[in-house]
Short mmCIF file of C-alpha atoms in Angstrom, two decimals:
data_model
loop_
_atom_site.label_atom_id
_atom_site.label_comp_id
_atom_site.label_asym_id
_atom_site.label_seq_id
_atom_site.Cartn_x
_atom_site.Cartn_y
_atom_site.Cartn_z
CA GLU P 1 0.00 0.00 0.00
CA PRO P 2 1.63 3.27 -1.07
CA GLU P 3 2.23 5.71 1.73
CA VAL P 4 1.56 8.76 -0.43
CA THR P 5 -0.87 8.46 -3.31
CA GLN P 6 -1.00 10.98 -6.12
CA THR P 7 -3.53 11.49 -8.90
CA PRO P 8 -3.56 11.80 -11.82
CA SER P 9 -0.41 9.97 -12.80
CA HIS P 10 -0.30 11.93 -16.04
CA GLN P 11 -2.26 14.93 -17.23
CA VAL P 12 -2.06 16.67 -20.57
CA THR P 13 -3.54 20.15 -20.74
CA GLN P 14 -3.64 23.16 -22.99
CA MET P 15 -1.75 26.30 -22.06
CA GLY P 16 -3.92 28.63 -19.99
CA GLN P 17 -6.05 25.86 -18.47
CA GLU P 18 -6.39 25.21 -14.76
CA VAL P 19 -4.95 22.01 -13.35
CA ILE P 20 -5.50 20.39 -9.97
CA LEU P 21 -3.11 17.72 -8.75
CA ARG P 22 -4.16 15.61 -5.80
CA CYS P 23 -2.28 13.87 -3.03
CA VAL P 24 -3.43 11.60 -0.24
CA PRO P 25 -0.60 11.57 2.27
CA ILE P 26 0.12 9.20 5.12
CA SER P 27 -2.42 9.64 7.86
CA ASN P 28 -1.30 11.41 11.02
CA HIS P 29 1.49 13.27 9.25
CA LEU P 30 1.52 16.98 9.87
CA TYR P 31 3.93 18.25 7.22
CA PHE P 32 3.12 18.15 3.51
CA TYR P 33 5.19 19.34 0.62
CA TRP P 34 4.99 19.84 -3.10
CA TYR P 35 8.12 19.55 -5.17
CA ARG P 36 8.52 19.61 -8.91
CA GLN P 37 11.08 18.20 -11.31
CA ILE P 38 11.38 19.46 -14.85
CA LEU P 39 12.61 16.69 -17.13
CA GLY P 40 16.37 16.33 -16.82
CA GLN P 41 16.63 18.82 -13.99
CA LYS P 42 16.82 18.66 -10.22
CA VAL P 43 13.99 18.29 -7.75
CA GLU P 44 12.84 21.76 -6.67
CA PHE P 45 10.88 22.78 -3.60
CA LEU P 46 7.56 24.54 -4.21
CA VAL P 47 5.67 24.79 -0.95
CA SER P 48 5.26 23.27 2.49
CA PHE P 49 2.02 23.02 4.43
CA TYR P 50 1.67 22.57 8.17
CA ASN P 51 -1.34 22.76 10.40
CA ASN P 52 -3.59 23.57 7.46
CA GLU P 53 -1.64 26.55 6.24
CA ILE P 54 1.37 27.33 4.10
CA SER P 55 4.50 27.35 6.24
CA GLU P 56 6.93 28.31 3.51
CA LYS P 57 7.13 28.64 -0.25
CA SER P 58 9.79 29.08 -2.87
CA GLU P 59 10.15 31.79 -5.48
CA ILE P 60 8.69 29.33 -8.00
CA PHE P 61 5.40 29.25 -6.08
CA ASP P 62 3.91 32.44 -7.49
CA ASP P 63 0.30 33.64 -7.66
CA GLN P 64 -0.51 31.00 -10.27
CA PHE P 65 -0.11 28.28 -7.64
CA SER P 66 -2.24 27.48 -4.62
CA VAL P 67 -2.52 24.60 -2.17
CA GLU P 68 -5.45 23.36 -0.14
CA ARG P 69 -6.38 20.58 2.18
CA PRO P 70 -10.10 20.65 1.46
CA ASP P 71 -11.30 17.69 3.48
CA GLY P 72 -8.60 16.84 5.97
CA SER P 73 -7.13 14.05 3.90
CA ASN P 74 -6.58 15.20 0.32
CA PHE P 75 -3.87 17.77 -0.32
CA THR P 76 -4.16 19.61 -3.63
CA LEU P 77 -1.92 21.75 -5.78
CA LYS P 78 -3.72 24.03 -8.20
CA ILE P 79 -2.14 25.81 -11.12
CA ARG P 80 -4.57 28.48 -12.30
CA SER P 81 -3.37 29.21 -15.81
CA THR P 82 -0.78 26.74 -16.97
CA LYS P 83 2.25 27.77 -19.00
CA LEU P 84 4.47 25.64 -21.18
CA GLU P 85 7.20 25.83 -18.57
CA ASP P 86 4.92 24.25 -15.97
CA SER P 87 5.45 20.93 -17.73
CA ALA P 88 7.14 18.80 -15.10
CA MET P 89 6.75 15.95 -12.65
CA TYR P 90 5.03 17.15 -9.48
CA PHE P 91 5.78 15.22 -6.32
CA CYS P 92 3.84 15.34 -3.07
CA ALA P 93 5.79 14.40 0.06
CA THR P 94 5.20 14.04 3.77
CA GLY P 95 7.46 13.80 6.78
CA ALA P 96 9.03 16.04 9.38
CA ASN P 97 12.67 15.23 8.69
CA VAL P 98 12.93 12.34 6.28
CA LEU P 99 10.53 12.78 3.37
CA THR P 100 8.43 10.11 1.73
CA PHE P 101 7.43 10.98 -1.81
CA GLY P 102 4.45 9.97 -3.85
CA ALA P 103 4.93 8.48 -7.30
CA GLY P 104 4.32 11.88 -8.86
CA SER P 105 1.95 13.46 -11.34
CA ARG P 106 3.38 14.17 -14.75
CA LEU P 107 1.98 17.40 -16.20
CA THR P 108 2.36 18.12 -19.88
CA VAL P 109 1.30 21.58 -21.06
CA LEU P 110 0.78 21.95 -24.80
CA ARG M 1 27.84 28.71 -5.98
CA LYS M 2 25.10 26.07 -6.13
CA GLU M 3 23.54 25.14 -2.79
CA VAL M 4 24.20 21.45 -3.36
CA GLU M 5 26.64 20.39 -6.02
CA GLN M 6 27.22 16.94 -7.50
CA ASP M 7 29.12 15.52 -10.43
CA PRO M 8 26.34 14.57 -12.87
CA GLY M 9 28.25 11.58 -14.25
CA PRO M 10 27.37 9.19 -15.71
CA PHE M 11 29.53 6.75 -13.84
CA ASN M 12 29.72 3.56 -15.90
CA VAL M 13 31.09 0.71 -13.80
CA PRO M 14 31.17 -3.08 -14.13
CA GLU M 15 29.26 -5.31 -11.75
CA GLY M 16 31.20 -5.88 -8.56
CA ALA M 17 33.04 -2.57 -8.73
CA THR M 18 33.29 -0.06 -5.92
CA VAL M 19 32.14 3.44 -6.79
CA ALA M 20 32.17 6.67 -4.82
CA PHE M 21 30.07 9.81 -5.24
CA ASN M 22 30.83 13.19 -3.75
CA CYS M 23 28.67 16.15 -2.95
CA THR M 24 29.42 19.62 -1.60
CA TYR M 25 27.00 22.04 0.02
CA SER M 26 27.30 25.77 0.43
CA ASN M 27 25.37 26.55 3.60
CA SER M 28 27.44 25.87 6.70
CA ALA M 29 24.25 26.02 8.80
CA SER M 30 22.91 22.87 7.13
CA GLN M 31 21.93 20.31 9.71
CA SER M 32 20.73 17.12 8.10
CA PHE M 33 22.04 15.21 5.13
CA PHE M 34 20.67 12.40 3.06
CA TRP M 35 21.25 10.30 0.01
CA TYR M 36 18.16 9.56 -2.04
CA ARG M 37 17.95 7.27 -5.01
CA GLN M 38 15.85 8.08 -8.05
CA ASP M 39 15.08 5.64 -10.83
CA CYS M 40 14.19 7.01 -14.25
CA ARG M 41 10.86 8.89 -14.13
CA LYS M 42 10.18 7.71 -10.59
CA GLU M 43 10.03 9.42 -7.24
CA PRO M 44 13.09 9.93 -5.04
CA LYS M 45 13.42 7.29 -2.35
CA LEU M 46 15.51 7.58 0.77
CA LEU M 47 18.66 5.50 0.56
CA MET M 48 20.22 6.59 3.83
CA SER M 49 20.69 9.48 6.21
CA VAL M 50 24.23 10.73 6.67
CA TYR M 51 25.65 11.20 10.15
CA SER M 52 28.77 13.00 11.30
CA SER M 53 30.27 9.76 12.55
CA GLY M 54 29.69 8.10 9.19
CA ASN M 55 27.27 5.26 8.72
CA GLU M 56 26.99 2.04 6.83
CA ASP M 57 24.05 0.08 5.51
CA GLY M 58 25.10 -3.14 3.85
CA ARG M 59 27.09 -2.27 0.75
CA PHE M 60 26.50 1.46 1.20
CA THR M 61 28.65 3.79 3.31
CA ALA M 62 28.00 7.49 3.79
CA GLN M 63 30.41 10.03 5.21
CA LEU M 64 30.00 13.64 6.23
CA ASN M 65 32.78 16.20 6.60
CA ARG M 66 31.27 19.34 8.11
CA ALA M 67 34.52 21.30 8.01
CA SER M 68 34.81 20.82 4.26
CA GLN M 69 31.00 20.81 3.71
CA TYR M 70 31.34 17.56 1.86
CA ILE M 71 29.28 14.38 1.76
CA SER M 72 30.18 11.09 0.16
CA LEU M 73 28.52 7.82 -0.75
CA LEU M 74 30.45 4.63 -1.34
CA ILE M 75 28.83 1.63 -3.01
CA ARG M 76 30.72 -1.66 -2.79
CA ASP M 77 30.14 -4.72 -4.94
CA SER M 78 27.89 -2.87 -7.39
CA LYS M 79 24.81 -4.69 -8.65
CA LEU M 80 22.92 -4.09 -11.89
CA SER M 81 20.00 -2.98 -9.72
CA ASP M 82 22.11 -0.14 -8.31
CA SER M 83 21.80 1.67 -11.67
CA ALA M 84 19.96 4.89 -10.83
CA THR M 85 20.52 8.56 -10.10
CA TYR M 86 21.82 9.29 -6.61
CA LEU M 87 20.63 12.55 -5.12
CA CYS M 88 22.52 14.40 -2.42
CA VAL M 89 19.99 16.17 -0.20
CA VAL M 90 20.57 18.78 2.48
CA ALA M 91 18.25 20.23 5.10
CA THR M 92 18.79 23.61 6.69
CA TYR M 93 16.17 24.24 9.33
CA THR M 94 16.86 27.89 10.04
CA GLY M 95 13.51 29.30 8.93
CA ARG M 96 13.03 26.64 6.35
CA ARG M 97 12.19 22.98 6.65
CA ALA M 98 12.37 22.17 2.98
CA LEU M 99 15.06 19.93 1.60
CA THR M 100 17.50 21.13 -1.04
CA PHE M 101 18.37 18.61 -3.71
CA GLY M 102 21.49 18.27 -5.77
CA SER M 103 21.09 17.57 -9.47
CA GLY M 104 22.11 13.96 -8.95
CA THR M 105 24.84 11.62 -10.08
CA ARG M 106 23.86 8.97 -12.56
CA LEU M 107 25.24 5.47 -12.06
CA GLN M 108 25.10 2.78 -14.73
CA VAL M 109 26.28 -0.65 -13.63
CA GLN M 110 27.14 -2.86 -16.57
CA PRO M 111 27.21 -6.66 -16.76
#
């Protein structure tokens, strides 16, 4: 049973469309993170979420991005108006020190 | 200077070889260090934490040199299944809990 489940595994969207990526993290974990990895590049931090609010975010996480925990279990990353350069693998992770990553959602923006 | 720097490789080694990867980090306030493994188009998975005293897990040995801000990973008796990208990861908890990843070192073990 995966500890962190992400959906969809792959999404193709047109530039300018809204995308929502979902994560179901390990129960009882307090810290949640979104990272992204552009193909061939390093894993980059986007945002961390603790106690139902953003605890820190990177310079990548601009106004186009938002995170929510709508129902106490799912953890979502929304991109309001996708750009070509948003094409990447998006990883959800949980953990206070050592992180456990989900399998990722591959986003392709055309 | 990059926050976490690694030789991208690839390191092409025969089965049974010993291979070593190095990593340097720029922030002297960094507190926790890890090696993660990432297979092609998969998520990073923790290989091992790195402690100041050095630590070993089977064929894998990690070392930390705080004075030189340098981390190493040694893999003995390489297996085909060790082929992957090895990510050096650093945590600096002063105002930020997020991990900083190196770009990774690719290892290809050949039969």
